[in-house]
Amino acid sequence: MAGAIALLLFSIAGFYWFFPKSPIGLLTSRSQPGAAVFVSKLSPVIVSLLVNPDGLQGLEQKGEISQIKTNLLAKTSINYQEDIKPWLGNEITLAVTSQDIDRDPENGLQSGYLMALATENPAQSHEFVELLFSKRSLAGANLAVEQYKGVKLLYDSPETPAPAKIQTALAGAVVDNFVLLANDAKVLREAINNVQAPDLNLTSFPQYQKATQEIAKDAVAVAFLNLPEVANWQGFELAESTYNSQILSLVLNPQGLLAESTFLTSTLTSTEVTPPSASLSKPVGALHYIPASASLAISGANLSNLAESNLAKLWKQGTATIYGSSAEAISRWIQPLVDVQKDWGLNFREDIFSWVVGEYAIAMLTENNALLPNQGNTTPNWVFVVETTPQLVEGIARLDKIASSKGLNVSSLTLNQQTVSAWTELTAVTEDKSALSVAAKIQGVHTTQGNYEIFTSDLKTMDKVLSSKEKSLIDNPNFQDVIAPIPQLNQGYIYVDWKKSQKLLERQLPLLKFVEVLGKPLFNNLRSLTVSSYSREPGTLKGGVFFQFHRS
């Protein structure tokens, strides 16, 4: 069941582009999952599709919806068109109800799973459940029937081993306007208890109540995670516990799909979290110096307080929980950053971030859809633009000192009638027995342009920026399209051109290939993704990822 729901969410992302120009009106979604009343407040995770799958049928091109239905009904001999379609409503919810069904770790851990399907015809739903279990009985399962608090439960008897053709246990019931399916009758009994004792279910949990207020309008799918319980379920110990819950919404858009996420601190904690910078009402001016060919661009304002921000606290909590420390996570995920700091003797926080108190933009550049090699180095060329502030002079002096300590020469030269400063490595070269020459390898250049200081990896990249040989990223209509769905007040953007960046990102982040396999419908058609943080409420970290897809 979990795999089917995961496929469902990724497929929504993967075939959105077949929507007409005004798609949202075709789908009527609920504000929050109605099946939450069946789920314990201790549930690690609950995921819900808030529209009828048939409402998405017209979006598919290669049978994605049919594939989902097939997976949902695998090995059940149930026909979706005849047995489910007549009564299925506008919600499918899957929840991990408990880490161990019988709460006895001595006999091993078995998670409880509950699927709730909204029904518009309870009578037909009862017929479906009866048919489902009668077919399982004919296949060799030992059927058990039980009345529990006025609800008829049907399930596979645990006393009799299941035949080979029935690989997983199943229990089912119809309660109010939902068909409930679970991997054990204990899960169904607990679900019924949760409805009849409201203080037990998720809807009475303060963290959930607060989180549901953050569900995006017109969300077609929602997921809620109780982070301490998720950590326990996965065998981790939640460390650096700043955030205790997360809610994720998926919203279809004519240009793509917005995955909006909110992390919330505990209602019982006084932990103060702040955004990395003040909200920006428009993209930073530094983006005017980033060429449109950028494969990756990051922009915002004020890096000096990044280490104390809500983003840093989330990073520290997640990495400490999974890897033990942020340093270990960086070494596994983004080793190149470790190498840069080691090779140059840099401390990013002290040597760069501390003096970037105004606007900034940093980008990797591509040419002809291929990464620009940096004089034999596999590292792509880069641009770093910083707004001029009183701290800038001290920051450049700090970098000059570091460069000198590495044996580099700090010098000035003229490029297109513009004075630029360069960090160069000088090497004596013997041309023949009687002549010597000096070869200069540039490690970085910078110059002032308007109210900004521009740093680049080499002269060719600097010339590209100064000569305005191509349109800037901020003037690129495609970039304007992908930032439009993101709230106007935000803390900046991370923009990734997927085609240009995919190979580099896969090389630097090996885990990405595994994620791509899980989300194949999404990544096969992904054009770009844009990430932004736009927290404004105390105790929350809110942001979104906008996925733009190629249109057929």
Coordinates of C-alpha atoms in Angstrom, one line a residue:
M1 CA 0.0 0.0 0.0
A2 CA 2.8 2.4 0.8
G3 CA 4.4 1.9 -2.6
A4 CA 1.1 2.5 -4.3
I5 CA 0.6 5.9 -2.6
A6 CA 4.2 6.9 -3.3
L7 CA 3.6 6.1 -6.9
L8 CA 0.4 8.0 -6.8
L9 CA 2.1 11.2 -5.5
F10 CA 5.0 11.0 -8.0
S11 CA 2.6 10.4 -10.9
I12 CA 0.6 13.5 -10.0
A13 CA 3.9 15.4 -10.3
G14 CA 4.8 13.6 -13.5
F15 CA 1.8 14.1 -15.7
Y16 CA 0.4 17.5 -14.6
W17 CA 1.3 19.1 -17.9
F18 CA -1.7 17.5 -19.8
F19 CA -3.9 19.8 -17.8
P20 CA -5.8 22.5 -19.7
K21 CA -4.9 26.1 -19.0
S22 CA -7.2 26.4 -16.0
P23 CA -6.8 22.9 -14.4
I24 CA -7.6 23.6 -10.8
G25 CA -11.3 24.2 -11.4
L26 CA -11.6 20.6 -12.6
L27 CA -10.6 19.2 -9.3
T28 CA -12.4 19.7 -6.0
S29 CA -10.1 19.0 -3.1
R30 CA -10.9 18.9 0.6
S31 CA -9.1 21.2 3.0
Q32 CA -7.7 18.3 5.1
P33 CA -8.0 14.5 5.3
G34 CA -11.3 13.3 6.7
A35 CA -9.7 9.9 7.6
A36 CA -7.5 11.6 10.2
V37 CA -10.2 10.7 12.8
F38 CA -9.2 7.0 12.4
V39 CA -5.5 7.7 13.0
S40 CA -3.7 7.9 16.4
K41 CA -2.1 11.1 17.4
L42 CA 1.1 9.0 17.8
S43 CA 1.1 8.0 14.1
P44 CA 4.5 8.7 12.4
V45 CA 3.0 9.7 9.0
I46 CA -0.3 10.1 7.2
V47 CA -0.5 10.7 3.4
S48 CA -3.7 11.6 1.6
L49 CA -4.8 12.1 -2.0
L50 CA -7.6 14.6 -1.7
V51 CA -9.2 14.1 -5.2
N52 CA -10.8 11.2 -6.9
P53 CA -8.2 9.4 -9.1
D54 CA -10.7 9.5 -12.0
G55 CA -10.5 13.3 -11.9
L56 CA -6.9 12.9 -13.0
Q57 CA -7.6 10.3 -15.7
G58 CA -7.6 12.9 -18.5
L59 CA -4.0 13.9 -17.5
E60 CA -2.3 10.7 -18.2
Q61 CA -0.4 9.9 -21.4
K62 CA 1.2 6.5 -20.7
G63 CA -1.4 4.9 -18.5
E64 CA 0.0 6.3 -15.2
I65 CA -3.4 6.3 -13.4
S66 CA -4.2 2.8 -14.7
Q67 CA -0.8 1.7 -13.3
I68 CA -1.7 3.1 -9.9
K69 CA -5.0 1.3 -9.9
T70 CA -3.3 -2.0 -10.9
N71 CA -0.8 -1.7 -8.1
L72 CA -3.4 -0.9 -5.5
L73 CA -5.4 -4.0 -6.5
A74 CA -2.5 -6.3 -7.2
K75 CA -3.3 -10.0 -6.4
T76 CA -6.8 -9.2 -5.2
S77 CA -8.8 -10.2 -8.4
I78 CA -10.7 -6.9 -7.9
N79 CA -11.7 -4.9 -11.0
Y80 CA -11.4 -1.2 -10.4
Q81 CA -14.0 -0.2 -13.0
E82 CA -16.7 -2.6 -11.7
D83 CA -15.9 -2.9 -8.0
I84 CA -14.4 0.4 -6.8
K85 CA -15.2 3.2 -9.3
P86 CA -19.0 3.2 -8.5
W87 CA -18.5 4.2 -4.9
L88 CA -15.0 5.8 -4.5
G89 CA -15.1 9.4 -3.2
N90 CA -12.5 12.2 -3.1
E91 CA -10.0 10.8 -0.7
I92 CA -7.5 8.0 -0.4
T93 CA -5.4 8.1 2.8
L94 CA -2.6 5.9 4.0
A95 CA -1.2 6.0 7.5
V96 CA 1.5 4.3 9.5
T97 CA -0.6 3.8 12.6
S98 CA 2.0 2.4 15.0
Q99 CA 5.6 1.3 15.0
D100 CA 4.6 -2.1 16.4
I101 CA 1.1 -3.5 16.1
D102 CA 1.1 -5.5 19.4
R103 CA 3.6 -3.2 21.2
D104 CA 5.7 -6.2 22.1
P105 CA 9.3 -5.7 20.8
E106 CA 10.2 -9.1 22.1
N107 CA 8.5 -10.8 19.1
G108 CA 9.8 -8.4 16.6
L109 CA 8.5 -5.1 15.2
Q110 CA 5.7 -5.0 12.8
S111 CA 4.3 -1.6 11.7
G112 CA 0.6 -1.1 11.4
Y113 CA -0.7 0.3 8.1
L114 CA -4.2 1.7 7.5
M115 CA -5.7 2.7 4.1
A116 CA -8.9 4.7 4.1
L117 CA -10.9 5.2 0.9
A118 CA -13.8 7.7 1.0
T119 CA -17.1 6.3 -0.2
E120 CA -20.1 8.0 -1.7
N121 CA -22.2 4.8 -1.5
P122 CA -21.7 2.8 1.8
A123 CA -24.0 0.0 0.5
Q124 CA -21.8 -0.7 -2.5
S125 CA -18.8 -0.3 -0.3
H126 CA -20.0 -3.1 1.9
E127 CA -20.5 -5.3 -1.1
F128 CA -16.9 -4.5 -2.2
V129 CA -15.5 -5.6 1.1
E130 CA -17.5 -8.8 1.1
L131 CA -16.4 -9.5 -2.4
L132 CA -12.8 -8.8 -1.6
F133 CA -12.6 -11.2 1.3
S134 CA -14.7 -13.9 -0.4
K135 CA -12.2 -14.0 -3.2
R136 CA -9.4 -14.2 -0.7
S137 CA -11.2 -17.1 1.0
L138 CA -11.5 -18.9 -2.4
A139 CA -7.8 -18.4 -2.8
G140 CA -7.1 -20.3 0.4
A141 CA -7.2 -17.7 3.1
N142 CA -9.0 -18.5 6.4
L143 CA -11.6 -15.8 6.8
A144 CA -12.6 -14.5 10.2
V145 CA -15.7 -12.3 10.9
E146 CA -16.1 -10.2 14.0
Q147 CA -18.4 -7.5 15.3
Y148 CA -16.5 -4.8 17.1
K149 CA -18.3 -1.9 18.7
G150 CA -21.1 -2.1 16.1
V151 CA -18.7 -2.5 13.1
K152 CA -18.3 -5.7 11.1
L153 CA -14.7 -6.7 10.7
L154 CA -13.4 -9.2 8.1
Y155 CA -9.9 -10.4 8.2
D156 CA -7.5 -13.2 7.5
S157 CA -7.3 -15.4 10.6
P158 CA -3.8 -15.3 12.1
E159 CA -4.1 -18.9 13.4
T160 CA -3.9 -20.3 9.9
P161 CA -0.7 -19.8 7.7
A162 CA -1.5 -17.9 4.6
P163 CA -1.2 -19.8 1.3
A164 CA 1.7 -18.9 -1.0
K165 CA -0.7 -17.0 -3.4
I166 CA -1.7 -14.6 -0.6
Q167 CA 1.5 -12.9 0.5
T168 CA 0.2 -10.3 2.9
A169 CA -2.5 -10.3 5.6
L170 CA -5.5 -8.1 5.2
A171 CA -8.3 -6.8 7.3
G172 CA -11.3 -4.7 6.1
A173 CA -14.4 -2.8 7.3
V174 CA -16.7 0.0 6.3
V175 CA -17.0 2.7 9.0
D176 CA -19.2 5.7 8.3
N177 CA -18.1 7.1 4.9
F178 CA -14.8 5.2 4.6
V179 CA -13.7 1.8 3.5
L180 CA -10.8 0.8 5.8
L181 CA -8.2 -1.7 4.9
A182 CA -5.3 -2.7 7.2
N183 CA -2.6 -5.3 7.6
D184 CA -4.0 -6.5 10.8
A185 CA -7.4 -6.6 12.6
K186 CA -5.7 -4.8 15.6
V187 CA -5.2 -1.8 13.4
L188 CA -8.9 -1.7 12.5
R189 CA -10.0 -2.0 16.2
E190 CA -7.6 0.8 17.1
A191 CA -9.0 3.0 14.2
I192 CA -12.6 2.4 15.5
N193 CA -11.4 3.3 19.1
N194 CA -9.9 6.5 17.8
V195 CA -13.2 7.6 16.2
Q196 CA -15.2 6.8 19.4
A197 CA -12.7 8.5 21.7
P198 CA -11.8 11.8 19.9
D199 CA -9.0 12.6 22.4
L200 CA -7.1 9.7 20.9
N201 CA -7.1 10.6 17.3
L202 CA -4.9 12.9 15.2
T203 CA -7.5 15.7 14.9
S204 CA -7.2 16.4 18.7
F205 CA -3.4 16.6 18.5
P206 CA -2.3 20.3 18.9
Q207 CA 0.6 20.0 16.5
Y208 CA -1.7 18.5 13.8
Q209 CA -4.3 21.2 14.3
K210 CA -1.7 23.9 13.9
A211 CA -0.1 22.1 10.9
T212 CA -3.4 21.8 9.0
Q213 CA -3.8 25.5 9.1
E214 CA -0.8 25.6 6.8
I215 CA -2.3 23.3 4.1
A216 CA -2.0 25.1 0.8
K217 CA -5.2 26.2 -1.0
D218 CA -6.3 23.7 -3.7
A219 CA -3.9 21.0 -2.5
V220 CA -4.5 17.7 -4.2
A221 CA -2.3 15.7 -1.8
V222 CA -1.2 16.2 1.8
A223 CA 1.3 14.5 4.1
F224 CA 1.7 15.1 7.9
L225 CA 4.8 13.8 9.7
N226 CA 5.3 13.6 13.5
L227 CA 9.0 13.9 13.3
P228 CA 10.0 12.3 16.7
E229 CA 7.7 9.3 15.8
V230 CA 9.2 9.1 12.3
A231 CA 12.7 9.0 13.8
N232 CA 11.7 6.2 16.2
W233 CA 10.0 4.3 13.4
Q234 CA 13.1 4.5 11.2
G235 CA 15.4 3.5 14.1
F236 CA 16.9 7.0 14.7
E237 CA 17.0 9.1 17.8
L238 CA 15.8 12.6 17.1
A239 CA 18.6 15.0 17.8
E240 CA 18.7 18.8 18.1
S241 CA 14.9 18.7 18.3
T242 CA 13.9 22.2 17.1
Y243 CA 11.1 21.0 14.8
N244 CA 8.5 18.4 15.9
S245 CA 6.2 18.1 12.9
Q246 CA 6.0 18.8 9.2
I247 CA 3.1 19.2 6.8
L248 CA 3.5 18.9 3.0
S249 CA 1.0 20.0 0.3
L250 CA 1.1 19.4 -3.4
V251 CA -0.6 22.0 -5.6
L252 CA -1.1 21.7 -9.4
N253 CA -0.3 24.7 -11.4
P254 CA -0.5 25.4 -15.2
Q255 CA 3.2 25.9 -15.2
G256 CA 4.1 22.9 -13.0
L257 CA 3.7 21.6 -9.5
L258 CA 4.3 23.3 -6.1
A259 CA 5.3 21.1 -3.2
E260 CA 4.9 23.4 -0.1
S261 CA 6.2 22.3 3.2
T262 CA 5.9 23.7 6.7
F263 CA 8.0 22.6 9.7
L264 CA 6.7 23.5 13.1
T265 CA 8.2 23.7 16.5
S266 CA 6.6 22.1 19.5
T267 CA 3.7 24.0 21.1
L268 CA 5.4 23.2 24.4
T269 CA 8.8 24.7 23.5
S270 CA 9.9 28.3 23.6
T271 CA 12.6 27.7 21.0
E272 CA 12.9 30.8 18.8
V273 CA 13.7 30.3 15.2
T274 CA 14.3 33.1 12.7
P275 CA 14.5 33.2 8.9
P276 CA 18.0 33.6 7.4
S277 CA 17.1 37.1 6.2
A278 CA 14.2 39.6 6.0
S279 CA 11.6 38.9 3.4
L280 CA 12.3 40.2 0.0
S281 CA 9.4 41.7 -2.1
K282 CA 11.2 41.2 -5.4
P283 CA 14.2 39.2 -6.8
V284 CA 17.5 40.7 -5.8
G285 CA 19.3 43.1 -8.2
A286 CA 22.4 40.8 -8.1
L287 CA 20.6 38.5 -10.5
H288 CA 21.1 41.1 -13.3
Y289 CA 24.7 39.9 -13.4
I290 CA 23.9 36.2 -13.6
P291 CA 23.8 35.0 -17.2
A292 CA 20.7 33.2 -18.4
S293 CA 22.8 30.1 -19.2
A294 CA 23.3 29.4 -15.4
S295 CA 22.7 25.8 -14.6
L296 CA 22.3 26.6 -10.9
A297 CA 21.7 29.9 -9.2
I298 CA 21.2 30.9 -5.5
S299 CA 20.1 34.4 -4.5
G300 CA 19.0 36.2 -1.4
A301 CA 20.2 38.7 1.1
N302 CA 22.4 38.5 4.2
L303 CA 24.4 35.3 4.7
S304 CA 25.9 36.6 8.0
N305 CA 23.2 35.2 10.2
L306 CA 22.7 31.9 8.2
A307 CA 24.2 29.8 11.0
E308 CA 21.6 30.9 13.5
S309 CA 18.6 30.8 11.1
N310 CA 15.7 28.4 11.0
L311 CA 17.2 26.7 7.9
A312 CA 20.4 26.0 9.8
K313 CA 18.4 24.6 12.7
L314 CA 16.5 22.3 10.4
W315 CA 19.7 21.2 8.7
K316 CA 21.4 20.5 12.1
Q317 CA 18.4 18.5 13.4
G318 CA 18.1 16.4 10.3
T319 CA 21.8 15.6 9.8
A320 CA 22.4 15.0 13.5
T321 CA 19.5 12.6 13.6
I322 CA 20.5 10.6 10.5
Y323 CA 24.3 11.0 10.3
G324 CA 25.2 12.0 13.8
S325 CA 26.6 15.4 12.8
S326 CA 26.3 18.0 10.1
A327 CA 30.0 17.5 9.3
E328 CA 29.4 13.8 8.5
A329 CA 26.4 14.7 6.3
I330 CA 28.4 17.2 4.3
S331 CA 31.2 14.7 3.8
R332 CA 28.7 12.2 2.4
W333 CA 26.5 14.6 0.4
I334 CA 28.7 17.5 -0.8
Q335 CA 32.3 16.4 -0.5
P336 CA 33.4 19.2 -2.9
L337 CA 32.6 21.8 -0.3
V338 CA 34.9 20.0 2.1
D339 CA 37.6 19.8 -0.5
V340 CA 37.4 23.6 -1.3
Q341 CA 37.6 24.5 2.3
K342 CA 40.6 22.2 2.8
D343 CA 42.4 23.2 -0.4
W344 CA 42.0 26.9 0.2
G345 CA 42.2 26.9 4.0
L346 CA 38.7 28.5 4.0
N347 CA 36.0 28.7 6.6
F348 CA 32.9 29.7 4.7
R349 CA 31.1 31.1 7.8
E350 CA 34.0 33.3 8.9
D351 CA 35.8 34.1 5.7
I352 CA 32.8 34.7 3.3
F353 CA 29.4 34.5 5.0
S354 CA 30.3 37.0 7.7
W355 CA 30.7 39.9 5.4
V356 CA 27.8 39.2 3.0
V357 CA 25.2 41.3 4.7
G358 CA 23.5 42.7 1.6
E359 CA 22.2 41.1 -1.6
Y360 CA 24.0 38.2 -3.2
A361 CA 23.7 35.8 -6.1
I362 CA 25.9 32.8 -6.9
A363 CA 25.7 30.6 -10.0
M364 CA 27.3 27.8 -12.0
L365 CA 27.4 28.5 -15.7
T366 CA 27.0 26.2 -18.7
E367 CA 27.6 26.7 -22.4
N368 CA 25.9 24.7 -25.1
N369 CA 24.2 22.6 -22.4
A370 CA 27.6 21.3 -21.2
L371 CA 29.4 22.3 -18.0
L372 CA 32.2 24.8 -18.7
P373 CA 35.5 23.2 -17.7
N374 CA 37.7 25.5 -15.6
Q375 CA 41.1 25.1 -17.2
G376 CA 41.2 21.4 -16.9
N377 CA 39.3 21.2 -13.7
T378 CA 35.9 19.4 -13.6
T379 CA 34.5 22.1 -11.4
P380 CA 32.1 24.3 -13.5
N381 CA 32.7 28.0 -13.8
W382 CA 31.0 30.2 -11.3
V383 CA 29.9 33.7 -10.6
F384 CA 29.4 35.3 -7.1
V385 CA 27.8 38.7 -6.9
V386 CA 27.7 40.7 -3.7
E387 CA 26.1 44.0 -2.9
T388 CA 28.6 46.7 -1.9
T389 CA 28.5 47.3 1.9
P390 CA 31.0 48.6 4.5
Q391 CA 32.0 45.0 5.3
L392 CA 32.9 44.3 1.7
V393 CA 36.4 45.9 1.8
E394 CA 37.3 43.8 4.9
G395 CA 36.0 40.7 3.2
I396 CA 38.1 41.2 0.1
A397 CA 41.2 41.9 2.2
R398 CA 40.5 38.6 4.0
L399 CA 40.4 36.7 0.7
D400 CA 43.5 38.4 -0.5
K401 CA 45.3 37.3 2.6
I402 CA 44.2 33.7 2.2
A403 CA 45.2 33.8 -1.5
S404 CA 48.7 35.1 -0.6
S405 CA 49.1 32.4 2.1
K406 CA 48.5 29.8 -0.7
G407 CA 51.3 31.3 -2.8
L408 CA 49.0 33.2 -5.2
N409 CA 49.8 36.6 -6.6
V410 CA 47.2 39.4 -6.1
S411 CA 47.3 41.7 -9.1
S412 CA 45.3 44.1 -11.3
L413 CA 44.7 43.9 -15.0
T414 CA 42.4 45.5 -17.7
L415 CA 39.5 43.6 -19.3
N416 CA 37.4 45.4 -21.8
Q417 CA 38.5 48.7 -20.3
Q418 CA 37.5 47.5 -16.9
T419 CA 40.0 47.1 -14.1
V420 CA 39.8 43.7 -12.5
S421 CA 41.7 42.1 -9.6
A422 CA 43.0 38.6 -10.1
W423 CA 44.4 35.8 -7.9
T424 CA 47.0 34.1 -10.1
E425 CA 49.4 31.2 -9.8
L426 CA 52.7 32.1 -11.5
T427 CA 54.9 29.4 -12.9
A428 CA 58.3 29.7 -14.7
V429 CA 58.2 27.9 -18.1
T430 CA 61.4 26.9 -20.1
E431 CA 60.7 27.5 -23.8
D432 CA 64.3 26.5 -24.8
K433 CA 67.8 26.4 -23.3
S434 CA 68.1 30.2 -23.5
A435 CA 64.6 31.5 -22.8
L436 CA 62.3 31.5 -19.8
S437 CA 58.7 32.8 -19.6
V438 CA 56.1 33.1 -16.9
A439 CA 52.7 31.3 -17.2
A440 CA 49.8 32.6 -15.2
K441 CA 47.0 30.4 -14.0
I442 CA 44.0 32.5 -12.8
Q443 CA 42.2 31.1 -9.7
G444 CA 39.7 33.9 -9.5
V445 CA 38.9 37.5 -10.4
H446 CA 36.7 40.2 -9.1
T447 CA 35.7 43.8 -10.0
T448 CA 33.2 46.5 -9.1
Q449 CA 30.1 47.0 -11.3
G450 CA 27.5 49.6 -10.1
N451 CA 26.6 48.8 -6.5
Y452 CA 27.9 45.2 -6.7
E453 CA 31.2 43.4 -6.5
I454 CA 31.4 40.5 -9.0
F455 CA 33.6 37.5 -8.4
T456 CA 34.2 34.9 -11.1
S457 CA 36.3 31.7 -11.5
D458 CA 38.2 33.0 -14.6
L459 CA 38.6 35.8 -17.1
K460 CA 36.4 34.2 -19.7
T461 CA 33.5 34.1 -17.3
M462 CA 34.1 37.7 -16.2
D463 CA 34.1 38.8 -19.8
K464 CA 30.8 36.9 -20.3
V465 CA 29.2 38.9 -17.4
L466 CA 30.7 42.3 -18.2
S467 CA 30.0 42.2 -21.9
S468 CA 26.4 41.3 -21.5
K469 CA 26.7 38.8 -24.4
E470 CA 23.6 37.1 -23.3
K471 CA 20.4 37.9 -21.4
S472 CA 20.6 37.9 -17.6
L473 CA 18.8 35.2 -15.6
I474 CA 16.3 37.7 -14.1
D475 CA 15.3 38.8 -17.6
N476 CA 14.8 35.3 -18.8
P477 CA 11.0 34.6 -19.3
N478 CA 11.4 31.0 -18.2
F479 CA 12.9 32.1 -14.9
Q480 CA 10.0 34.6 -14.4
D481 CA 7.6 31.7 -15.0
V482 CA 9.1 29.4 -12.3
I483 CA 9.3 32.1 -9.6
A484 CA 5.7 33.3 -10.2
P485 CA 4.0 30.5 -8.2
I486 CA 6.2 31.2 -5.2
P487 CA 4.9 33.9 -2.7
Q488 CA 6.3 37.3 -3.5
L489 CA 7.6 37.8 0.1
N490 CA 10.4 35.3 0.4
Q491 CA 14.0 34.8 1.4
G492 CA 15.3 34.3 -2.1
Y493 CA 15.6 31.4 -4.5
I494 CA 17.6 28.3 -5.4
Y495 CA 17.1 27.7 -9.1
V496 CA 18.2 24.5 -10.8
D497 CA 18.1 23.9 -14.6
W498 CA 17.7 20.1 -14.4
K499 CA 19.0 19.2 -17.9
K500 CA 22.2 21.3 -17.4
S501 CA 22.8 20.3 -13.8
Q502 CA 21.7 16.6 -13.6
K503 CA 25.1 15.0 -14.4
L504 CA 27.0 17.3 -12.0
L505 CA 24.4 16.9 -9.2
E506 CA 24.4 13.1 -9.6
R507 CA 28.2 13.1 -9.4
Q508 CA 28.3 15.3 -6.3
L509 CA 25.2 13.7 -4.7
P510 CA 25.2 9.9 -5.3
L511 CA 22.0 9.5 -3.3
L512 CA 20.2 11.5 -6.0
K513 CA 20.2 8.6 -8.4
F514 CA 18.2 6.6 -5.9
V515 CA 15.7 9.4 -5.5
E516 CA 15.3 9.6 -9.3
V517 CA 14.5 5.9 -9.5
L518 CA 11.7 6.4 -6.9
G519 CA 10.3 9.5 -8.7
K520 CA 10.8 8.3 -12.3
P521 CA 7.6 9.9 -13.6
L522 CA 8.7 13.2 -12.1
F523 CA 12.4 13.3 -13.0
N524 CA 11.9 11.9 -16.6
N525 CA 10.1 15.1 -17.5
L526 CA 11.6 17.6 -15.1
R527 CA 12.8 20.9 -16.7
S528 CA 13.8 22.9 -13.6
L529 CA 13.1 23.1 -9.9
T530 CA 13.1 26.3 -7.8
V531 CA 13.3 26.3 -4.0
S532 CA 12.4 29.1 -1.7
S533 CA 11.8 29.8 2.0
Y534 CA 9.1 32.3 2.9
S535 CA 8.6 31.9 6.7
R536 CA 6.8 34.8 8.4
E537 CA 5.2 33.1 11.4
P538 CA 7.1 32.5 14.7
G539 CA 8.0 28.9 15.3
T540 CA 7.6 27.8 11.7
L541 CA 9.8 27.2 8.7
K542 CA 7.8 27.4 5.5
G543 CA 9.0 27.0 2.0
G544 CA 8.3 25.4 -1.3
V545 CA 9.8 23.6 -4.3
F546 CA 8.3 24.4 -7.7
F547 CA 8.8 21.7 -10.3
Q548 CA 8.6 22.8 -13.9
F549 CA 8.1 20.0 -16.5
H550 CA 8.6 19.7 -20.2
R551 CA 5.3 19.9 -22.1
S552 CA 4.4 17.4 -24.7

